[in-house]
Coordinates of C-alpha atoms in Angstrom, one line a residue:
M1 CA -42.9 -46.0 34.7
Q2 CA -44.4 -43.3 36.8
K3 CA -42.8 -42.0 40.0
P4 CA -43.3 -39.0 42.2
L5 CA -41.9 -36.0 40.2
G6 CA -39.6 -35.5 42.9
A7 CA -37.8 -38.6 42.3
Q8 CA -37.7 -38.4 38.7
I9 CA -36.0 -35.2 39.0
S10 CA -32.9 -37.1 40.6
H11 CA -33.0 -39.6 37.8
M12 CA -33.0 -37.1 35.2
L13 CA -30.3 -35.3 36.7
K14 CA -28.2 -38.4 36.9
D15 CA -28.9 -39.1 33.0
R16 CA -27.8 -35.5 32.4
G17 CA -24.3 -36.2 34.4
V18 CA -24.9 -35.1 37.8
D19 CA -23.2 -37.2 40.2
V20 CA -23.4 -35.5 43.5
I21 CA -26.2 -33.1 44.8
F22 CA -25.2 -30.6 47.9
G23 CA -28.2 -29.7 50.3
I24 CA -30.4 -30.1 53.3
P25 CA -33.9 -32.0 53.6
G26 CA -36.9 -30.6 55.0
V27 CA -40.5 -31.4 55.1
H28 CA -41.0 -29.2 52.2
N29 CA -38.4 -30.8 49.9
Q30 CA -38.5 -34.2 51.2
E31 CA -40.1 -35.6 48.0
M32 CA -36.8 -34.5 46.1
Y33 CA -35.0 -37.0 48.2
R34 CA -37.0 -40.0 47.4
G35 CA -35.1 -40.7 44.4
I36 CA -31.5 -39.6 45.2
E37 CA -30.0 -43.0 46.3
E38 CA -32.2 -44.8 43.7
A39 CA -30.8 -42.7 40.8
G40 CA -27.0 -43.5 42.1
I41 CA -26.4 -39.8 43.2
T42 CA -24.2 -39.0 46.3
H43 CA -25.7 -36.4 48.5
V44 CA -23.4 -34.2 50.9
L45 CA -25.3 -32.9 53.9
A46 CA -24.4 -29.3 54.5
R47 CA -24.9 -27.7 57.9
H48 CA -26.3 -24.7 56.4
E49 CA -27.8 -23.8 53.0
Q50 CA -25.2 -21.3 52.4
G51 CA -22.5 -24.1 52.9
A52 CA -24.5 -26.1 50.4
G53 CA -24.2 -23.3 48.0
F54 CA -20.8 -22.9 48.5
M55 CA -20.1 -26.5 48.4
A56 CA -21.8 -26.6 44.8
D57 CA -20.0 -23.7 43.7
G58 CA -16.5 -25.3 44.8
Y59 CA -17.5 -28.5 43.0
A60 CA -18.4 -26.7 39.8
R61 CA -15.2 -24.8 39.8
A62 CA -13.3 -27.8 40.3
T63 CA -15.1 -30.2 37.7
G64 CA -16.7 -27.5 35.3
K65 CA -20.0 -29.5 35.6
P66 CA -22.8 -27.7 37.3
G67 CA -22.9 -27.8 41.0
V68 CA -26.5 -28.9 42.2
A69 CA -28.1 -28.2 45.5
Y70 CA -31.5 -29.0 46.9
V71 CA -33.2 -26.5 49.3
I72 CA -36.3 -26.0 51.2
T73 CA -38.9 -23.3 50.6
G74 CA -38.3 -19.8 52.2
P75 CA -35.5 -19.8 54.6
G76 CA -33.7 -22.4 52.7
L77 CA -33.8 -20.6 49.5
C78 CA -32.9 -17.3 51.2
N79 CA -29.9 -19.0 52.8
I80 CA -28.5 -20.0 49.6
M81 CA -28.8 -16.7 47.9
T82 CA -25.6 -15.5 49.0
P83 CA -23.8 -18.2 47.2
M84 CA -25.7 -18.0 44.1
G85 CA -24.8 -14.2 44.1
Q86 CA -21.1 -15.3 44.1
A87 CA -21.7 -17.8 41.6
Y88 CA -23.3 -15.2 39.4
S89 CA -20.5 -12.5 39.7
D90 CA -17.8 -15.4 39.0
S91 CA -19.3 -17.3 36.2
V92 CA -20.1 -20.4 37.9
P93 CA -22.5 -23.0 36.7
M94 CA -24.7 -23.7 39.8
L95 CA -28.3 -25.3 39.7
V96 CA -30.6 -24.4 42.7
I97 CA -33.7 -26.6 42.8
S98 CA -36.3 -25.7 45.7
S99 CA -39.5 -26.4 46.7
C100 CA -42.2 -23.7 46.9
L101 CA -45.6 -23.4 48.3
D102 CA -48.5 -24.4 46.1
E103 CA -50.6 -21.4 46.9
T104 CA -49.5 -18.0 48.1
A105 CA -52.2 -15.5 47.1
A106 CA -55.0 -16.8 48.8
R107 CA -53.7 -18.6 51.8
K108 CA -51.6 -16.6 54.4
G109 CA -49.3 -17.6 57.5
Q110 CA -48.1 -20.8 56.1
L111 CA -44.7 -22.3 57.0
H112 CA -41.9 -20.7 55.2
Q113 CA -44.2 -18.4 53.2
M114 CA -42.5 -15.4 51.3
K115 CA -44.0 -12.7 49.2
D116 CA -42.7 -13.7 46.1
Q117 CA -39.8 -16.6 46.4
R118 CA -39.2 -16.8 42.8
A119 CA -38.7 -13.1 42.4
A120 CA -36.5 -12.9 45.3
A121 CA -34.1 -15.6 43.7
E122 CA -34.0 -13.8 40.4
T123 CA -32.1 -10.7 42.0
V124 CA -29.0 -13.2 42.3
C125 CA -29.0 -15.5 39.4
D126 CA -29.2 -15.8 35.8
W127 CA -33.0 -16.6 35.9
S128 CA -35.4 -17.9 38.3
E129 CA -38.5 -20.0 37.2
E130 CA -41.4 -21.9 38.6
A131 CA -42.3 -25.6 37.1
R132 CA -46.0 -26.2 37.5
T133 CA -46.0 -29.4 35.7
A134 CA -43.6 -32.2 35.3
E135 CA -43.0 -31.1 31.6
A136 CA -42.2 -27.9 32.6
A137 CA -39.7 -29.3 35.2
Y138 CA -38.0 -31.2 32.6
A139 CA -37.9 -28.7 30.2
L140 CA -36.4 -26.0 32.6
L141 CA -33.6 -28.6 33.7
D142 CA -32.9 -29.2 30.0
R143 CA -32.7 -25.6 29.5
A144 CA -30.3 -24.9 32.4
M145 CA -28.0 -27.6 31.3
L146 CA -27.9 -26.3 27.7
E147 CA -27.3 -22.9 28.8
F148 CA -24.3 -23.9 31.0
D149 CA -22.8 -25.4 28.1
T150 CA -23.2 -22.7 25.6
R151 CA -23.5 -19.4 27.3
R152 CA -21.7 -17.9 30.0
P153 CA -22.2 -20.2 33.0
R154 CA -24.1 -18.8 35.6
P155 CA -26.6 -20.1 38.5
K156 CA -30.3 -20.9 37.8
H157 CA -32.9 -21.5 40.1
I158 CA -36.1 -23.8 39.5
Q159 CA -38.7 -24.0 42.1
V160 CA -41.5 -26.9 42.2
P161 CA -44.5 -26.7 44.1
I162 CA -45.0 -29.2 46.9
A163 CA -47.9 -30.7 45.5
V164 CA -46.4 -31.0 42.1
L165 CA -43.3 -32.7 43.7
E166 CA -45.4 -35.4 45.2
A167 CA -47.6 -36.2 42.1
Q168 CA -46.9 -39.1 39.8
A169 CA -44.7 -38.2 36.8
D170 CA -43.7 -40.1 33.7
D171 CA -40.0 -40.6 33.1
A172 CA -38.1 -37.5 31.8
P173 CA -37.3 -37.7 28.2
R174 CA -33.7 -38.7 27.2
A175 CA -30.9 -36.3 26.7
V176 CA -30.6 -34.8 23.3
D177 CA -27.5 -32.9 22.1
Q178 CA -28.9 -29.5 21.5
S179 CA -25.3 -27.5 21.2
P180 CA -25.4 -24.9 18.6
T181 CA -22.4 -24.8 16.5
P182 CA -21.1 -20.9 17.0
G183 CA -19.8 -18.9 14.1
I184 CA -16.6 -17.0 14.1
D185 CA -16.2 -14.0 11.8
A186 CA -12.9 -15.0 10.0
A187 CA -12.3 -11.4 9.0
S188 CA -12.1 -10.3 12.6
T189 CA -9.7 -13.2 13.6
E190 CA -7.2 -12.4 10.6
Q191 CA -7.4 -8.6 11.9
I192 CA -6.6 -9.4 15.3
A193 CA -3.7 -11.5 13.9
R194 CA -2.5 -8.9 11.6
E195 CA -2.6 -6.2 14.2
L196 CA -0.7 -8.5 16.7
R197 CA 2.2 -9.2 14.5
E198 CA 2.3 -5.6 13.4
A199 CA 2.4 -4.1 16.8
R200 CA 5.5 -3.1 18.7
Y201 CA 4.1 -3.1 22.2
P202 CA 1.0 -5.7 22.3
I203 CA -0.6 -6.6 25.4
V204 CA -2.7 -9.5 25.9
V205 CA -5.0 -9.5 29.0
F206 CA -6.4 -13.2 30.0
G207 CA -9.1 -13.5 32.2
G208 CA -11.0 -16.3 34.1
G209 CA -13.1 -17.2 31.0
V210 CA -9.9 -18.9 29.5
A211 CA -8.9 -20.7 32.7
T212 CA -9.3 -24.2 31.4
G213 CA -6.9 -26.8 30.4
R214 CA -8.1 -27.0 26.9
M215 CA -6.9 -23.6 26.0
T216 CA -3.2 -23.9 27.0
A217 CA -1.9 -25.0 23.7
S218 CA -3.7 -22.2 21.7
I219 CA -2.2 -19.5 24.3
E220 CA 1.2 -21.1 24.2
R221 CA 1.1 -20.8 20.3
L222 CA 0.0 -17.1 20.5
L223 CA 2.5 -16.1 23.1
E224 CA 5.3 -18.1 20.8
R225 CA 4.1 -16.6 17.8
F226 CA 3.2 -12.8 18.6
R227 CA 5.6 -12.5 21.9
P228 CA 3.1 -9.9 23.5
A229 CA 3.3 -8.7 27.1
T230 CA 0.7 -10.3 29.3
F231 CA -1.4 -9.5 32.4
T232 CA -4.0 -12.0 33.8
T233 CA -6.7 -11.2 36.1
Y234 CA -6.7 -12.7 39.5
A235 CA -9.2 -15.6 38.1
G236 CA -6.8 -16.1 35.0
R237 CA -3.7 -16.9 37.1
G238 CA -1.9 -20.0 35.8
V239 CA -3.1 -19.1 32.2
V240 CA 0.1 -17.9 31.0
P241 CA 3.2 -20.3 31.8
V242 CA 5.3 -19.2 34.7
A243 CA 8.3 -19.5 32.3
Y244 CA 7.0 -16.7 30.0
E245 CA 9.4 -13.8 31.0
L246 CA 7.0 -11.1 29.2
N247 CA 4.1 -11.7 31.7
F248 CA 3.1 -9.0 34.3
G249 CA 1.2 -11.2 36.2
S250 CA -2.1 -10.8 38.3
N251 CA -0.9 -6.9 39.0
L252 CA -3.6 -5.2 37.0
A253 CA -4.8 -3.6 40.2
R254 CA -1.3 -2.0 40.7
P255 CA -1.8 1.6 40.1
S256 CA 1.1 1.8 38.0
S257 CA 0.2 -0.8 35.5
A258 CA -1.8 1.9 34.0
D259 CA 1.6 3.3 32.9
I260 CA 2.3 0.0 31.0
F261 CA -1.0 0.1 29.1
A262 CA -0.3 3.7 28.1
K263 CA 2.9 2.5 26.3
A264 CA 0.9 -0.2 24.5
D265 CA 0.1 0.2 20.9
Y266 CA -2.2 -2.8 20.7
V267 CA -4.2 -4.5 23.3
L268 CA -6.1 -7.7 23.3
T269 CA -8.4 -9.0 26.1
V270 CA -9.7 -12.5 26.5
G271 CA -12.3 -14.0 28.6
T272 CA -12.6 -11.0 30.9
S273 CA -15.0 -8.2 31.4
L274 CA -12.3 -5.9 33.2
A275 CA -14.7 -5.4 36.2
E276 CA -14.1 -3.0 39.1
T277 CA -12.5 -5.9 41.2
D278 CA -9.9 -6.6 38.3
L279 CA -8.9 -3.1 38.1
W280 CA -10.0 -1.1 41.1
R281 CA -9.9 2.0 38.8
Q282 CA -11.9 3.3 36.2
E283 CA -9.8 3.0 32.8
L284 CA -7.4 0.2 31.9
G285 CA -5.1 3.1 30.7
H286 CA -4.7 2.4 27.0
H287 CA -4.7 4.8 24.2
C288 CA -4.4 2.4 21.4
N289 CA -6.6 0.1 19.1
W290 CA -7.8 -3.1 21.0
A291 CA -9.8 -6.0 20.5
Q292 CA -12.1 -8.3 22.7
I293 CA -12.9 -11.8 22.8
N294 CA -15.9 -12.8 25.3
I295 CA -18.6 -15.3 25.4
D296 CA -20.9 -12.7 27.0
P297 CA -21.7 -9.9 24.8
A298 CA -22.8 -7.7 27.8
D299 CA -19.5 -7.8 29.2
M300 CA -17.8 -6.1 26.0
V301 CA -15.9 -3.1 27.3
T302 CA -16.3 0.4 25.9
G303 CA -13.3 2.6 25.6
P304 CA -10.8 4.5 23.5
G305 CA -9.5 2.9 20.3
R306 CA -11.2 0.9 17.5
S307 CA -12.4 -2.1 18.8
V308 CA -12.8 -5.5 17.3
N309 CA -15.4 -7.6 19.3
I310 CA -15.9 -11.5 19.0
V311 CA -18.6 -13.1 20.8
A312 CA -17.4 -16.4 21.1
D313 CA -15.5 -19.0 23.5
G314 CA -11.8 -18.0 23.4
A315 CA -10.3 -21.5 22.9
E316 CA -11.3 -21.7 19.1
V317 CA -11.0 -17.9 18.5
L318 CA -7.2 -18.0 19.7
S319 CA -6.6 -21.3 17.6
L320 CA -7.7 -19.2 14.4
I321 CA -5.8 -16.4 15.3
C322 CA -2.6 -18.2 15.3
A323 CA -3.7 -20.5 12.3
G324 CA -1.6 -19.7 9.1
Q325 CA 0.3 -17.1 10.5
T326 CA 4.0 -17.1 9.5
G327 CA 7.0 -15.1 10.6
E328 CA 7.6 -13.3 14.0
G329 CA 5.8 -10.3 15.3
N330 CA 7.6 -7.0 15.8
A331 CA 7.1 -7.0 19.8
R332 CA 10.0 -4.9 21.5
W333 CA 9.1 -5.4 25.4
S334 CA 12.0 -6.2 27.4
A335 CA 12.0 -9.1 29.9
N336 CA 14.4 -7.2 32.2
D337 CA 11.9 -4.5 32.2
V338 CA 9.1 -6.6 33.1
A339 CA 11.1 -8.5 35.9
N340 CA 12.2 -5.5 37.3
L341 CA 8.6 -3.9 37.5
R342 CA 7.3 -7.1 39.0
A343 CA 9.7 -7.1 41.8
R344 CA 8.9 -3.6 42.5
W345 CA 5.3 -4.5 42.6
R346 CA 5.8 -7.5 45.0
D347 CA 7.9 -4.9 47.4
E348 CA 4.7 -2.6 47.1
T349 CA 2.6 -5.5 48.3
D350 CA 4.6 -6.5 51.1
A351 CA 4.9 -3.2 52.3
E352 CA 1.1 -2.7 52.2
R353 CA 0.2 -5.9 54.1
P354 CA 3.5 -6.8 55.9
G355 CA 4.7 -10.2 56.8
I356 CA 2.4 -12.2 54.5
V357 CA 4.5 -12.5 51.6
P358 CA 7.0 -14.8 53.1
I359 CA 4.4 -17.0 54.2
C360 CA 3.0 -17.3 50.8
D361 CA 6.5 -18.1 49.5
A362 CA 6.8 -20.9 52.1
L363 CA 3.4 -22.4 51.5
R364 CA 4.0 -22.2 47.8
D365 CA 7.1 -24.4 48.2
V366 CA 5.5 -27.2 49.9
V367 CA 1.9 -27.6 48.5
P368 CA 1.9 -30.6 46.1
A369 CA 1.4 -30.2 42.5
D370 CA -2.1 -29.9 41.3
T371 CA -3.2 -28.6 44.6
M372 CA -6.4 -26.7 44.0
I373 CA -6.8 -23.8 46.5
Y374 CA -9.8 -21.9 47.7
S375 CA -9.3 -18.6 49.5
D376 CA -11.6 -16.2 51.3
M377 CA -12.0 -12.4 51.5
T378 CA -8.8 -11.9 53.8
Q379 CA -5.6 -9.9 53.8
F380 CA -3.8 -13.0 53.5
A381 CA -5.5 -13.9 50.1
Y382 CA -5.3 -10.3 48.8
V383 CA -1.5 -10.6 49.0
A384 CA -1.4 -14.1 47.5
K385 CA -3.3 -13.3 44.4
E386 CA -0.6 -10.9 43.6
V387 CA 2.7 -12.8 44.5
W388 CA 1.8 -16.3 44.1
D389 CA 2.2 -17.5 40.7
M390 CA 0.2 -20.6 39.5
D391 CA 1.7 -23.1 37.2
R392 CA -1.7 -24.3 35.9
P393 CA -5.0 -22.6 35.2
G394 CA -8.4 -22.9 37.2
H395 CA -6.5 -24.2 40.4
W396 CA -7.2 -21.0 42.5
H397 CA -10.7 -20.0 43.5
H398 CA -11.9 -16.9 45.4
P399 CA -15.0 -15.0 45.7
Y400 CA -13.9 -12.1 43.4
G401 CA -17.0 -10.3 42.5
F402 CA -19.5 -10.6 45.2
G403 CA -16.8 -11.0 47.8
T404 CA -18.5 -12.9 50.5
L405 CA -17.0 -13.9 53.8
G406 CA -17.0 -17.6 54.7
Y407 CA -16.8 -19.0 51.3
A408 CA -13.2 -20.9 51.3
T409 CA -13.9 -23.5 53.9
P410 CA -17.3 -25.0 52.4
A411 CA -16.1 -24.3 48.7
A412 CA -12.9 -26.2 49.3
I413 CA -15.1 -29.0 50.8
G414 CA -16.9 -29.2 47.4
G415 CA -13.7 -29.1 45.4
A416 CA -12.3 -31.9 47.6
V417 CA -15.6 -34.0 46.9
A418 CA -15.1 -33.4 43.2
R419 CA -11.2 -34.5 43.6
R420 CA -10.9 -37.2 45.9
G421 CA -7.5 -38.4 45.7
K422 CA -6.1 -34.9 44.7
P423 CA -4.9 -31.9 47.0
T424 CA -7.0 -29.4 47.9
M425 CA -6.4 -26.5 50.4
A426 CA -8.5 -23.7 51.7
I427 CA -7.3 -20.3 53.1
I428 CA -9.3 -18.2 55.4
G429 CA -9.3 -15.5 57.6
D430 CA -10.4 -15.5 61.4
Y431 CA -13.7 -13.5 60.8
G432 CA -14.6 -15.1 57.7
F433 CA -14.2 -18.8 59.4
H434 CA -16.9 -17.6 61.8
Y435 CA -19.4 -17.4 59.0
T436 CA -19.4 -21.1 58.2
M437 CA -17.2 -22.9 60.6
Q438 CA -19.8 -25.3 61.0
E439 CA -19.4 -26.9 57.9
L440 CA -16.2 -28.4 59.3
G441 CA -18.1 -31.1 60.4
V442 CA -18.8 -32.1 56.8
A443 CA -15.1 -32.3 56.0
V444 CA -14.8 -34.5 59.1
E445 CA -17.9 -36.7 58.4
L446 CA -16.3 -37.4 54.7
G447 CA -12.9 -37.9 55.7
L448 CA -11.5 -35.1 53.5
S449 CA -7.8 -34.8 53.6
L450 CA -8.3 -30.9 53.6
P451 CA -5.6 -28.4 55.1
I452 CA -7.4 -25.2 56.3
I453 CA -4.9 -22.2 56.6
L454 CA -6.6 -20.0 59.2
W455 CA -5.1 -16.3 59.3
D456 CA -5.8 -14.8 62.7
N457 CA -5.0 -11.1 62.7
G458 CA -7.4 -10.6 65.6
K459 CA -9.7 -8.2 63.7
L460 CA -11.2 -6.9 60.3
K461 CA -7.8 -5.6 59.7
E462 CA -8.5 -4.6 55.9
I463 CA -11.7 -2.8 57.3
E464 CA -9.6 -1.0 60.0
D465 CA -7.0 -0.1 57.5
S466 CA -9.7 1.4 55.3
M467 CA -11.3 3.6 58.0
V468 CA -8.0 5.1 59.0
R469 CA -7.4 5.9 55.3
G470 CA -10.7 7.6 55.5
Q471 CA -10.1 9.5 58.8
I472 CA -12.4 7.4 60.5
A473 CA -11.9 6.4 64.2
P474 CA -11.7 2.6 63.8
N475 CA -15.0 0.9 65.3
A476 CA -16.6 -2.6 65.4
V477 CA -13.4 -4.0 63.6
V478 CA -12.7 -6.4 66.9
A479 CA -14.4 -9.7 67.7
R480 CA -13.7 -11.9 70.2
N481 CA -12.2 -15.2 69.0
P482 CA -12.7 -18.8 70.3
D483 CA -9.7 -21.0 70.7
F484 CA -9.8 -22.0 66.9
C485 CA -7.6 -25.1 67.6
K486 CA -9.9 -26.6 70.4
L487 CA -12.9 -25.6 68.2
A488 CA -11.6 -28.0 65.4
E489 CA -10.8 -30.6 67.6
A490 CA -14.3 -30.5 69.1
F491 CA -15.5 -31.2 65.4
G492 CA -13.2 -34.1 65.1
A493 CA -10.7 -32.5 63.1
G494 CA -7.1 -32.0 63.4
S495 CA -5.3 -28.7 64.4
V496 CA -1.7 -27.3 64.6
A497 CA -0.5 -23.9 65.2
P498 CA 3.0 -23.6 64.0
K499 CA 5.3 -21.1 65.3
T500 CA 8.0 -20.7 62.5
L501 CA 7.8 -20.9 58.8
P502 CA 9.5 -24.5 58.7
E503 CA 6.9 -25.7 61.2
L504 CA 4.2 -24.2 59.1
Q505 CA 5.7 -26.4 56.2
D506 CA 5.7 -29.4 58.1
A507 CA 2.2 -29.3 59.1
V508 CA 0.9 -28.6 55.7
R509 CA 2.8 -31.5 54.3
A510 CA 1.4 -33.7 57.3
A511 CA -2.0 -32.3 56.6
F512 CA -2.2 -33.5 53.0
E513 CA -1.6 -37.1 54.3
N514 CA -4.1 -37.2 57.1
E515 CA -7.5 -38.9 56.6
G516 CA -9.7 -35.9 57.6
P517 CA -9.1 -32.1 57.6
T518 CA -6.4 -30.1 59.7
L519 CA -6.8 -26.5 60.9
I520 CA -3.6 -24.8 60.7
Y521 CA -3.8 -21.9 62.8
I522 CA -1.3 -19.0 62.1
T523 CA -0.9 -15.5 63.1
P524 CA 1.3 -12.1 62.3
D525 CA 3.6 -13.4 64.9
L526 CA 4.9 -16.2 62.4
T527 CA 7.1 -13.7 60.6
R528 CA 8.0 -11.2 63.4

């Protein structure tokens, strides 16, 4: 049965497992809204396309499924490009579908016209293509879904001319399993296993690429068998069990962590590219042999030592590394030394940004098990990423690579939509909250039990500190803030401004029970 292509796209997405779409309708993309309800898909109306993109990001991180957003031509696409860039840097599966003008070469001055909309989007995503027929749209949608499952997940953009969206189209083809079976070099996995077993000071670095529950058993077997010291990237927190006494934690960015790697006689990295935002230095610090397991060949890191590179998903590789291995490894790491160094790093973190560590400890003690946390570019999160150990992977999400302000609130909304009935929390700074504060209305509208921890130090404190270090007189780092509690209440949300750590804990407990979002306003005075 034929329907306008805009409606058929929603039906095809539903057939491919899409249950939620985030977006904003407009005159150029209204045909895409014709089939949403008929297909049985929930639509979440954002207040700004940037919010829609961050919601799709948060939903994708919470579920592992692609987050889908519908936006209009021109400004709608431009507004969502920041979330697309964030999703690209953090390997998040996001599918953005936009309308586009039918003709731009011969006609000028049209509503929402851009010189090259498709090319603009391509700068912040994996690929950006235009579907000029229904068949092309279906093929591109299936291509995107296949690549989300089989490659490093990154955002894709498909634009469809308005006339094509309005035209009648046949039903989309049924889904077909096209997933290839990856081949893994057995000799390479055997070599890694042998070198791990023989090493006296092996280190394994786990990244966000292995932050899925399905890898837990393989990782635990590897740790038990070879007893390496471990680090995680910020995105990899929770991968290593909290009780594992040889875990140096998410402290790669501590300058003295390079001394630990200098001591290593074998290094294995899994699911990480060791980006600038992981290390904040040029080199890991090792001088030994090392091996890398990564799904993206472009992210294999060059450096000293004979390298074994395996391009594959880490779960199966780790399982093969442990298979058939008998006997204990030769690792000689001291649990006492690891604990002492971690304590020193914790003190360094507290000294650099005073007063935040006790608040992190207080929050960690009261958030429910299985809480999924979304944080923003704020000093509070920078401290928490180092001192807040996670007891499970994939439950703390942050705008790591692109570093976008305003991420946490809408991303947490997307996560809460995905996890109805499960605890979700946002942590955001006063300045970042300004960027996407309007999305608080969405959380109210949906009745999401969402605590939003708003850290207000009254300024862009991280930038001020950086200016001081650079011997620049601090400039343009203070903005007048509103009464955030009254603002939240104007949206219909709850609000509270605790004055002590016990009051903060009580407020967080209550917020998880509320039938709507609660803004919890805290300042540095909380620990003074």
